[in-house]
Amino acid sequence: MTDTGGTDRAVRKRLIFRLPRSAYLAVLFLLMCSLPLALTDSGGDEGGEIGVTWRLAFFALPVVAAVFIARTATFVDVDGIRVRLAFGSRAMRWDEIRGLSITGRAVYAVCGDGSVRLPCVGVSDLAAVAKVSAGRLPDIPEARRKYAPSRRPRRGVRRS
C-alpha cells in the first residue's frame, strides 16, 4: 500500500485500549495484604524465624494481578480487532466481525462463532472504534459529556 496523503493516514490510525496505570495500586494493595499472610510463623517453637513454607504462595496473587493489568488490552486498526488477555489473545479481521453488541457497560464483538468481549473498551469509545474501522462500522456520534447537576435553583423557581 502506498501512502496517499493526510486522509489515508487518518484511516491507518491504531487505537490501543488498556487499563489505567492507577490499576497497579491494586497490586500494591495485594502485596501489602499478602505480606503478613506469607511471612507469619506457622506455630512452631523456633522463636519467630521466617522460613520457606507453602505460605509464600500468597506472593503469587500480586504477580498474577500485575500480569493481568499489563497484558489486558484491545487493539483496533484498519485490519481488525485484536484482544489480548492475561494468557492468550485473539485476532479478528473486519470481515469476520458481524457487529458490536453492548451489554450493560461491556462491549462485545459479534463473530460467526460467538461473541468476544473487548476489554477496556467502553460505550463512549465506540465512536473512535467506528472511525478507525474505515467504514466497516456505521458512523457513531461522539459521546456527550454529562456533568453533575447544579445545586443552584433555576431562575424564576422559588423554594419555600
CSV table of N, CA and C in Angstrom, one decimal:
chain,number,residue,atom,x,y,z
A,1,MET,N,0.8,-1.2,0.0
A,1,MET,CA,0.0,0.0,0.0
A,1,MET,C,0.9,1.2,0.0
A,2,THR,N,0.4,2.2,-0.7
A,2,THR,CA,1.2,3.5,-0.7
A,2,THR,C,0.5,4.5,0.1
A,3,ASP,N,1.2,5.4,0.7
A,3,ASP,CA,0.7,6.5,1.5
A,3,ASP,C,0.3,7.6,0.5
A,4,THR,N,-1.0,8.0,0.5
A,4,THR,CA,-1.5,8.9,-0.4
A,4,THR,C,-1.8,10.3,0.2
A,5,GLY,N,-1.5,10.5,1.4
A,5,GLY,CA,-1.7,11.8,2.0
A,5,GLY,C,-2.3,11.7,3.4
A,6,GLY,N,-2.8,12.9,3.8
A,6,GLY,CA,-3.3,13.0,5.2
A,6,GLY,C,-4.6,12.2,5.4
A,7,THR,N,-5.5,12.1,4.5
A,7,THR,CA,-6.7,11.3,4.7
A,7,THR,C,-6.4,9.9,4.9
A,8,ASP,N,-5.5,9.3,4.2
A,8,ASP,CA,-5.2,7.9,4.3
A,8,ASP,C,-4.5,7.7,5.7
A,9,ARG,N,-3.7,8.6,6.1
A,9,ARG,CA,-3.0,8.4,7.4
A,9,ARG,C,-4.0,8.4,8.6
A,10,ALA,N,-5.1,9.2,8.5
A,10,ALA,CA,-6.1,9.2,9.5
A,10,ALA,C,-6.8,7.8,9.5
A,11,VAL,N,-7.0,7.2,8.4
A,11,VAL,CA,-7.6,5.9,8.4
A,11,VAL,C,-6.7,4.8,8.9
A,12,ARG,N,-5.4,4.9,8.8
A,12,ARG,CA,-4.4,3.9,9.2
A,12,ARG,C,-4.2,4.0,10.7
A,13,LYS,N,-4.8,4.9,11.4
A,13,LYS,CA,-4.6,5.1,12.8
A,13,LYS,C,-4.9,3.8,13.6
A,14,ARG,N,-4.2,3.6,14.7
A,14,ARG,CA,-4.3,2.4,15.5
A,14,ARG,C,-4.7,2.9,16.9
A,15,LEU,N,-5.7,2.3,17.5
A,15,LEU,CA,-6.1,2.6,18.8
A,15,LEU,C,-5.8,1.4,19.8
A,16,ILE,N,-5.3,1.8,21.0
A,16,ILE,CA,-5.0,0.8,22.0
A,16,ILE,C,-5.8,1.2,23.2
A,17,PHE,N,-6.6,0.3,23.7
A,17,PHE,CA,-7.4,0.4,24.9
A,17,PHE,C,-6.8,-0.4,26.0
A,18,ARG,N,-6.3,0.2,27.1
A,18,ARG,CA,-5.7,-0.6,28.2
A,18,ARG,C,-6.3,-0.1,29.5
A,19,LEU,N,-6.0,-0.9,30.6
A,19,LEU,CA,-6.3,-0.5,31.9
A,19,LEU,C,-5.5,0.7,32.3
A,20,PRO,N,-6.0,1.6,33.1
A,20,PRO,CA,-5.2,2.8,33.5
A,20,PRO,C,-4.0,2.3,34.4
A,21,ARG,N,-3.0,3.1,34.4
A,21,ARG,CA,-1.8,2.8,35.3
A,21,ARG,C,-2.1,2.8,36.7
A,22,SER,N,-3.2,3.5,37.1
A,22,SER,CA,-3.6,3.6,38.5
A,22,SER,C,-4.1,2.2,39.0
A,23,ALA,N,-4.3,1.3,38.1
A,23,ALA,CA,-4.7,-0.1,38.5
A,23,ALA,C,-3.6,-0.8,39.2
A,24,TYR,N,-2.4,-0.4,39.0
A,24,TYR,CA,-1.3,-1.0,39.7
A,24,TYR,C,-1.3,-0.7,41.2
A,25,LEU,N,-2.1,0.2,41.6
A,25,LEU,CA,-2.3,0.4,43.1
A,25,LEU,C,-3.0,-0.8,43.7
A,26,ALA,N,-3.8,-1.5,42.9
A,26,ALA,CA,-4.4,-2.7,43.5
A,26,ALA,C,-3.3,-3.8,43.7
A,27,VAL,N,-2.3,-3.8,42.8
A,27,VAL,CA,-1.2,-4.7,43.0
A,27,VAL,C,-0.4,-4.4,44.3
A,28,LEU,N,-0.2,-3.1,44.5
A,28,LEU,CA,0.5,-2.7,45.7
A,28,LEU,C,-0.3,-3.1,47.0
A,29,PHE,N,-1.6,-2.9,46.9
A,29,PHE,CA,-2.5,-3.3,48.0
A,29,PHE,C,-2.5,-4.8,48.2
A,30,LEU,N,-2.5,-5.6,47.2
A,30,LEU,CA,-2.4,-7.0,47.3
A,30,LEU,C,-1.1,-7.5,47.9
A,31,LEU,N,0.0,-6.8,47.5
A,31,LEU,CA,1.3,-7.1,48.1
A,31,LEU,C,1.3,-6.8,49.6
A,32,MET,N,0.8,-5.7,50.0
A,32,MET,CA,0.8,-5.3,51.4
A,32,MET,C,-0.1,-6.3,52.2
A,33,CYS,N,-1.2,-6.7,51.6
A,33,CYS,CA,-2.1,-7.7,52.3
A,33,CYS,C,-1.5,-9.1,52.4
A,34,SER,N,-0.7,-9.5,51.4
A,34,SER,CA,-0.1,-10.8,51.4
A,34,SER,C,1.1,-10.9,52.2
A,35,LEU,N,1.8,-9.8,52.5
A,35,LEU,CA,3.0,-9.9,53.4
A,35,LEU,C,2.7,-10.6,54.7
A,36,PRO,N,1.8,-10.2,55.5
A,36,PRO,CA,1.6,-10.8,56.8
A,36,PRO,C,1.1,-12.3,56.6
A,37,LEU,N,0.4,-12.6,55.6
A,37,LEU,CA,-0.1,-14.0,55.4
A,37,LEU,C,1.1,-14.9,55.0
A,38,ALA,N,2.0,-14.4,54.2
A,38,ALA,CA,3.1,-15.2,53.7
A,38,ALA,C,4.2,-15.3,54.7
A,39,LEU,N,4.4,-14.3,55.6
A,39,LEU,CA,5.6,-14.3,56.5
A,39,LEU,C,5.3,-14.6,57.9
A,40,THR,N,4.0,-15.1,58.2
A,40,THR,CA,3.7,-15.4,59.6
A,40,THR,C,4.3,-16.7,60.0
A,41,ASP,N,4.5,-16.9,61.3
A,41,ASP,CA,5.0,-18.1,61.8
A,41,ASP,C,3.9,-19.2,61.7
A,42,SER,N,4.3,-20.4,61.4
A,42,SER,CA,3.3,-21.5,61.3
A,42,SER,C,3.0,-22.1,62.6
A,43,GLY,N,3.4,-21.6,63.7
A,43,GLY,CA,3.0,-22.1,65.0
A,43,GLY,C,4.1,-22.9,65.6
A,44,GLY,N,5.3,-23.0,65.0
A,44,GLY,CA,6.4,-23.8,65.6
A,44,GLY,C,7.0,-23.1,66.8
A,45,ASP,N,7.9,-23.8,67.4
A,45,ASP,CA,8.6,-23.2,68.6
A,45,ASP,C,10.0,-22.7,68.3
A,46,GLU,N,10.2,-22.3,67.1
A,46,GLU,CA,11.5,-21.8,66.7
A,46,GLU,C,11.8,-20.4,67.1
A,47,GLY,N,10.9,-19.7,67.6
A,47,GLY,CA,11.1,-18.3,68.1
A,47,GLY,C,10.9,-17.3,67.0
A,48,GLY,N,10.0,-17.5,66.1
A,48,GLY,CA,9.6,-16.5,65.1
A,48,GLY,C,10.5,-16.4,63.9
A,49,GLU,N,11.2,-17.4,63.6
A,49,GLU,CA,12.0,-17.4,62.4
A,49,GLU,C,11.1,-17.4,61.1
A,50,ILE,N,11.6,-16.8,60.1
A,50,ILE,CA,10.9,-16.8,58.8
A,50,ILE,C,11.5,-17.9,57.9
A,51,GLY,N,10.7,-18.8,57.5
A,51,GLY,CA,11.2,-19.9,56.7
A,51,GLY,C,10.5,-20.0,55.4
A,52,VAL,N,11.0,-20.9,54.5
A,52,VAL,CA,10.3,-21.1,53.2
A,52,VAL,C,9.2,-22.1,53.4
A,53,THR,N,8.0,-21.7,53.3
A,53,THR,CA,6.9,-22.6,53.5
A,53,THR,C,5.9,-22.4,52.4
A,54,TRP,N,4.8,-23.1,52.4
A,54,TRP,CA,3.8,-23.0,51.4
A,54,TRP,C,3.1,-21.7,51.4
A,55,ARG,N,3.2,-20.9,52.5
A,55,ARG,CA,2.6,-19.6,52.6
A,55,ARG,C,3.2,-18.6,51.7
A,56,LEU,N,4.4,-18.8,51.2
A,56,LEU,CA,4.9,-17.9,50.2
A,56,LEU,C,4.2,-17.9,48.9
A,57,ALA,N,3.3,-18.8,48.7
A,57,ALA,CA,2.4,-18.8,47.5
A,57,ALA,C,1.5,-17.6,47.5
A,58,PHE,N,1.3,-17.0,48.7
A,58,PHE,CA,0.4,-15.8,48.7
A,58,PHE,C,1.1,-14.7,47.9
A,59,PHE,N,2.4,-14.7,47.7
A,59,PHE,CA,3.0,-13.7,46.8
A,59,PHE,C,2.6,-13.8,45.3
A,60,ALA,N,2.1,-14.9,45.0
A,60,ALA,CA,1.6,-15.1,43.6
A,60,ALA,C,0.4,-14.3,43.2
A,61,LEU,N,-0.4,-13.9,44.2
A,61,LEU,CA,-1.5,-13.1,43.9
A,61,LEU,C,-1.2,-11.7,43.3
A,62,PRO,N,-0.2,-11.0,43.9
A,62,PRO,CA,0.1,-9.7,43.3
A,62,PRO,C,0.8,-9.9,41.9
A,63,VAL,N,1.5,-10.9,41.8
A,63,VAL,CA,2.2,-11.2,40.5
A,63,VAL,C,1.2,-11.5,39.4
A,64,VAL,N,0.2,-12.3,39.7
A,64,VAL,CA,-0.9,-12.6,38.7
A,64,VAL,C,-1.7,-11.3,38.4
A,65,ALA,N,-2.0,-10.5,39.4
A,65,ALA,CA,-2.7,-9.2,39.2
A,65,ALA,C,-1.9,-8.3,38.3
A,66,ALA,N,-0.6,-8.2,38.5
A,66,ALA,CA,0.3,-7.3,37.7
A,66,ALA,C,0.3,-7.8,36.2
A,67,VAL,N,0.4,-9.1,36.0
A,67,VAL,CA,0.4,-9.7,34.7
A,67,VAL,C,-0.9,-9.4,34.0
A,68,PHE,N,-2.0,-9.6,34.7
A,68,PHE,CA,-3.4,-9.3,34.2
A,68,PHE,C,-3.5,-7.8,33.7
A,69,ILE,N,-3.0,-6.9,34.6
A,69,ILE,CA,-3.1,-5.5,34.2
A,69,ILE,C,-2.2,-5.1,33.1
A,70,ALA,N,-1.0,-5.7,33.0
A,70,ALA,CA,0.0,-5.4,32.0
A,70,ALA,C,-0.5,-5.9,30.6
A,71,ARG,N,-1.1,-7.1,30.6
A,71,ARG,CA,-1.4,-7.8,29.3
A,71,ARG,C,-2.7,-7.4,28.8
A,72,THR,N,-3.7,-7.1,29.6
A,72,THR,CA,-5.1,-6.9,29.1
A,72,THR,C,-5.2,-5.7,28.3
A,73,ALA,N,-5.6,-5.8,27.0
A,73,ALA,CA,-5.7,-4.7,26.1
A,73,ALA,C,-6.5,-5.1,24.9
A,74,THR,N,-7.1,-4.0,24.2
A,74,THR,CA,-7.7,-4.2,22.9
A,74,THR,C,-7.1,-3.3,21.9
A,75,PHE,N,-6.7,-3.9,20.8
A,75,PHE,CA,-6.0,-3.1,19.7
A,75,PHE,C,-7.0,-3.1,18.5
A,76,VAL,N,-7.3,-1.9,18.0
A,76,VAL,CA,-8.2,-1.7,16.9
A,76,VAL,C,-7.4,-0.9,15.8
A,77,ASP,N,-7.4,-1.5,14.6
A,77,ASP,CA,-6.8,-0.8,13.5
A,77,ASP,C,-7.6,-1.1,12.2
A,78,VAL,N,-7.1,-0.7,11.1
A,78,VAL,CA,-7.8,-0.9,9.8
A,78,VAL,C,-8.0,-2.4,9.5
A,79,ASP,N,-7.1,-3.3,9.9
A,79,ASP,CA,-7.2,-4.7,9.6
A,79,ASP,C,-8.2,-5.4,10.4
A,80,GLY,N,-8.4,-5.0,11.7
A,80,GLY,CA,-9.4,-5.6,12.5
A,80,GLY,C,-9.2,-5.3,14.0
A,81,ILE,N,-9.6,-6.2,14.8
A,81,ILE,CA,-9.6,-6.0,16.3
A,81,ILE,C,-8.8,-7.2,16.8
A,82,ARG,N,-7.8,-6.9,17.7
A,82,ARG,CA,-7.1,-7.9,18.4
A,82,ARG,C,-7.3,-7.7,19.9
A,83,VAL,N,-7.7,-8.8,20.6
A,83,VAL,CA,-8.0,-8.8,22.0
A,83,VAL,C,-6.8,-9.6,22.7
A,84,ARG,N,-6.1,-8.9,23.6
A,84,ARG,CA,-5.1,-9.6,24.3
A,84,ARG,C,-5.4,-9.7,25.8
A,85,LEU,N,-5.5,-10.9,26.3
A,85,LEU,CA,-5.8,-11.2,27.7
A,85,LEU,C,-4.5,-11.6,28.4
A,86,ALA,N,-4.7,-12.0,29.7
A,86,ALA,CA,-3.5,-12.3,30.5
A,86,ALA,C,-2.8,-13.6,30.0
A,87,PHE,N,-3.6,-14.5,29.5
A,87,PHE,CA,-3.0,-15.8,29.0
A,87,PHE,C,-3.5,-16.1,27.6
A,88,GLY,N,-3.3,-15.3,26.6
A,88,GLY,CA,-3.8,-15.6,25.3
A,88,GLY,C,-4.3,-14.3,24.6
A,89,SER,N,-4.5,-14.5,23.3
A,89,SER,CA,-5.0,-13.4,22.5
A,89,SER,C,-5.8,-13.9,21.3
A,90,ARG,N,-6.6,-13.1,20.7
A,90,ARG,CA,-7.4,-13.4,19.6
A,90,ARG,C,-7.5,-12.3,18.6
A,91,ALA,N,-7.2,-12.5,17.4
A,91,ALA,CA,-7.3,-11.5,16.3
A,91,ALA,C,-8.5,-11.8,15.5
A,92,MET,N,-9.3,-10.7,15.2
A,92,MET,CA,-10.4,-10.8,14.3
A,92,MET,C,-10.3,-9.8,13.2
A,93,ARG,N,-10.5,-10.3,12.0
A,93,ARG,CA,-10.5,-9.3,10.8
A,93,ARG,C,-11.9,-8.7,10.7
A,94,TRP,N,-12.0,-7.6,10.1
A,94,TRP,CA,-13.2,-6.9,10.0
A,94,TRP,C,-14.3,-7.7,9.2
A,95,ASP,N,-13.9,-8.5,8.3
A,95,ASP,CA,-14.9,-9.3,7.5
A,95,ASP,C,-15.4,-10.5,8.4
A,96,GLU,N,-14.7,-10.8,9.5
A,96,GLU,CA,-15.3,-11.8,10.4
A,96,GLU,C,-16.3,-11.3,11.4
A,97,ILE,N,-16.2,-10.0,11.6
A,97,ILE,CA,-17.0,-9.3,12.7
A,97,ILE,C,-18.3,-8.9,12.0
A,98,ARG,N,-19.4,-9.4,12.6
A,98,ARG,CA,-20.8,-9.0,12.2
A,98,ARG,C,-21.2,-7.7,12.7
A,99,GLY,N,-20.8,-7.4,13.9
A,99,GLY,CA,-21.2,-6.1,14.5
A,99,GLY,C,-20.7,-6.1,15.9
A,100,LEU,N,-21.0,-5.0,16.6
A,100,LEU,CA,-20.7,-4.8,18.0
A,100,LEU,C,-22.0,-4.9,18.9
A,101,SER,N,-21.9,-5.5,20.0
A,101,SER,CA,-23.0,-5.6,20.9
A,101,SER,C,-22.7,-5.0,22.3
A,102,ILE,N,-23.6,-4.4,22.9
A,102,ILE,CA,-23.4,-3.7,24.2
A,102,ILE,C,-24.3,-4.4,25.2
A,103,THR,N,-23.7,-4.9,26.3
A,103,THR,CA,-24.5,-5.4,27.4
A,103,THR,C,-24.0,-4.7,28.6
A,104,GLY,N,-24.9,-3.9,29.1
A,104,GLY,CA,-24.5,-3.1,30.3
A,104,GLY,C,-23.4,-2.1,29.9
A,105,ARG,N,-22.2,-2.3,30.6
A,105,ARG,CA,-21.1,-1.4,30.3
A,105,ARG,C,-20.1,-2.1,29.4
A,106,ALA,N,-20.3,-3.4,29.1
A,106,ALA,CA,-19.4,-4.2,28.3
A,106,ALA,C,-19.7,-4.1,26.8
A,107,VAL,N,-18.6,-4.1,26.0
A,107,VAL,CA,-18.8,-4.1,24.5
A,107,VAL,C,-18.2,-5.4,24.0
A,108,TYR,N,-19.0,-6.1,23.1
A,108,TYR,CA,-18.7,-7.4,22.5
A,108,TYR,C,-18.6,-7.2,21.0
A,109,ALA,N,-17.6,-8.0,20.5
A,109,ALA,CA,-17.5,-8.1,19.0
A,109,ALA,C,-18.2,-9.4,18.7
A,110,VAL,N,-19.3,-9.3,17.8
A,110,VAL,CA,-20.0,-10.5,17.5
A,110,VAL,C,-19.5,-11.1,16.2
A,111,CYS,N,-19.0,-12.3,16.3
A,111,CYS,CA,-18.5,-13.0,15.1
A,111,CYS,C,-19.4,-14.2,14.8
A,112,GLY,N,-19.0,-14.9,13.7
A,112,GLY,CA,-19.8,-16.1,13.3
A,112,GLY,C,-19.8,-17.2,14.3
A,113,ASP,N,-18.7,-17.3,15.1
A,113,ASP,CA,-18.6,-18.4,16.1
A,113,ASP,C,-18.9,-18.0,17.5
A,114,GLY,N,-19.5,-16.8,17.7
A,114,GLY,CA,-19.8,-16.4,19.0
A,114,GLY,C,-19.4,-14.9,19.2
A,115,SER,N,-19.4,-14.5,20.4
A,115,SER,CA,-19.1,-13.1,20.7
A,115,SER,C,-17.8,-13.1,21.6
A,116,VAL,N,-17.0,-12.0,21.4
A,116,VAL,CA,-15.8,-11.8,22.2
A,116,VAL,C,-15.9,-10.5,22.9
A,117,ARG,N,-15.6,-10.5,24.2
A,117,ARG,CA,-15.7,-9.3,24.9
A,117,ARG,C,-14.4,-8.5,24.6
A,118,LEU,N,-14.6,-7.2,24.4
A,118,LEU,CA,-13.5,-6.3,24.2
A,118,LEU,C,-13.1,-5.6,25.5
A,119,PRO,N,-12.0,-6.1,26.1
A,119,PRO,CA,-11.7,-5.5,27.4
A,119,PRO,C,-11.2,-4.1,27.3
A,120,CYS,N,-11.5,-3.3,28.2
A,120,CYS,CA,-11.1,-1.9,28.3
A,120,CYS,C,-11.8,-0.9,27.3
A,121,VAL,N,-12.7,-1.4,26.5
A,121,VAL,CA,-13.5,-0.6,25.6
A,121,VAL,C,-14.8,-0.3,26.2
A,122,GLY,N,-15.1,0.9,26.3
A,122,GLY,CA,-16.4,1.3,26.9
A,122,GLY,C,-17.3,1.8,25.8
A,123,VAL,N,-18.6,2.1,26.2
A,123,VAL,CA,-19.6,2.6,25.2
A,123,VAL,C,-19.1,4.0,24.7
A,124,SER,N,-18.5,4.8,25.5
A,124,SER,CA,-18.0,6.1,25.0
A,124,SER,C,-16.9,6.0,24.0
A,125,ASP,N,-16.3,4.8,23.8
A,125,ASP,CA,-15.2,4.6,22.9
A,125,ASP,C,-15.6,4.2,21.5
A,126,LEU,N,-16.9,3.9,21.4
A,126,LEU,CA,-17.4,3.3,20.1
A,126,LEU,C,-17.3,4.2,18.9
A,127,ALA,N,-17.3,5.5,19.1
A,127,ALA,CA,-17.2,6.5,18.0
A,127,ALA,C,-15.7,6.4,17.5
A,128,ALA,N,-14.8,6.3,18.3
A,128,ALA,CA,-13.4,6.2,17.9
A,128,ALA,C,-13.1,4.8,17.2
A,129,VAL,N,-13.7,3.8,17.7
A,129,VAL,CA,-13.6,2.5,17.0
A,129,VAL,C,-14.2,2.5,15.6
A,130,ALA,N,-15.4,3.2,15.5
A,130,ALA,CA,-16.0,3.3,14.2
A,130,ALA,C,-15.2,4.1,13.2
A,131,LYS,N,-14.5,5.1,13.7
A,131,LYS,CA,-13.7,5.9,12.8
A,131,LYS,C,-12.5,5.1,12.3
A,132,VAL,N,-11.9,4.3,13.1
A,132,VAL,CA,-10.7,3.5,12.7
A,132,VAL,C,-11.1,2.3,11.8
A,133,SER,N,-12.4,1.9,11.9
A,133,SER,CA,-12.8,0.8,11.1
A,133,SER,C,-12.8,1.0,9.6
A,134,ALA,N,-12.7,2.3,9.2
A,134,ALA,CA,-12.6,2.7,7.8
A,134,ALA,C,-13.9,2.3,7.1
A,135,GLY,N,-15.1,2.7,7.7
A,135,GLY,CA,-16.4,2.5,7.1
A,135,GLY,C,-17.0,1.1,7.3
A,136,ARG,N,-16.3,0.2,8.0
A,136,ARG,CA,-16.9,-1.1,8.2
A,136,ARG,C,-17.9,-1.1,9.3
A,137,LEU,N,-17.9,-0.1,10.2
A,137,LEU,CA,-18.9,0.1,11.2
A,137,LEU,C,-19.6,1.4,10.8
A,138,PRO,N,-20.9,1.5,11.1
A,138,PRO,CA,-21.5,2.8,10.9
A,138,PRO,C,-21.0,3.9,11.7
A,139,ASP,N,-21.1,5.1,11.2
A,139,ASP,CA,-20.6,6.3,12.0
A,139,ASP,C,-21.4,6.5,13.2
A,140,ILE,N,-20.7,6.6,14.3
A,140,ILE,CA,-21.4,6.8,15.6
A,140,ILE,C,-21.0,8.2,16.1
A,141,PRO,N,-22.0,9.0,16.5
A,141,PRO,CA,-21.6,10.3,17.0
A,141,PRO,C,-20.8,10.2,18.3
A,142,GLU,N,-20.0,11.2,18.5
A,142,GLU,CA,-19.2,11.3,19.8
A,142,GLU,C,-20.1,11.4,21.0
A,143,ALA,N,-19.7,10.7,22.0
A,143,ALA,CA,-20.4,10.8,23.3
A,143,ALA,C,-20.4,12.1,23.9
A,144,ARG,N,-21.5,12.6,24.3
A,144,ARG,CA,-21.6,13.9,25.0
A,144,ARG,C,-21.2,13.7,26.5
A,145,ARG,N,-20.4,14.6,27.0
A,145,ARG,CA,-20.1,14.6,28.4
A,145,ARG,C,-21.3,14.9,29.3
A,146,LYS,N,-21.5,14.2,30.3
A,146,LYS,CA,-22.6,14.5,31.3
A,146,LYS,C,-21.9,15.1,32.5
A,147,TYR,N,-22.5,16.2,32.9
A,147,TYR,CA,-22.0,16.9,34.0
A,147,TYR,C,-23.0,16.8,35.2
A,148,ALA,N,-22.5,16.9,36.4
A,148,ALA,CA,-23.3,16.8,37.6
A,148,ALA,C,-24.3,18.0,37.6
A,149,PRO,N,-25.5,17.7,38.0
A,149,PRO,CA,-26.5,18.8,38.0
A,149,PRO,C,-26.0,19.9,39.0
A,150,SER,N,-26.4,21.1,38.7
A,150,SER,CA,-26.0,22.2,39.6
A,150,SER,C,-27.0,22.2,40.8
A,151,ARG,N,-26.5,22.7,41.9
A,151,ARG,CA,-27.3,22.7,43.1
A,151,ARG,C,-28.0,24.1,43.2
A,152,ARG,N,-27.7,25.0,42.3
A,152,ARG,CA,-28.3,26.3,42.3
A,152,ARG,C,-29.8,26.1,41.8
A,153,PRO,N,-30.7,26.8,42.4
A,153,PRO,CA,-32.1,26.7,41.9
A,153,PRO,C,-32.2,27.4,40.5
A,154,ARG,N,-33.1,27.0,39.7
A,154,ARG,CA,-33.3,27.6,38.4
A,154,ARG,C,-33.9,29.0,38.6
A,155,ARG,N,-33.7,29.8,37.6
A,155,ARG,CA,-34.2,31.2,37.6
A,155,ARG,C,-35.7,31.1,37.6
A,156,GLY,N,-36.3,31.9,38.4
A,156,GLY,CA,-37.8,32.0,38.4
A,156,GLY,C,-38.5,31.0,39.2
A,157,VAL,N,-37.7,30.0,39.8
A,157,VAL,CA,-38.3,29.0,40.7
A,157,VAL,C,-38.0,29.3,42.1
A,158,ARG,N,-39.0,29.5,42.9
A,158,ARG,CA,-38.9,29.8,44.3
A,158,ARG,C,-39.0,28.5,45.1
A,159,ARG,N,-38.2,28.5,46.1
A,159,ARG,CA,-38.3,27.4,47.0
A,159,ARG,C,-38.9,27.9,48.3
A,160,SER,N,-39.8,27.1,48.9
A,160,SER,CA,-40.5,27.6,50.1
A,160,SER,C,-40.0,26.8,51.3
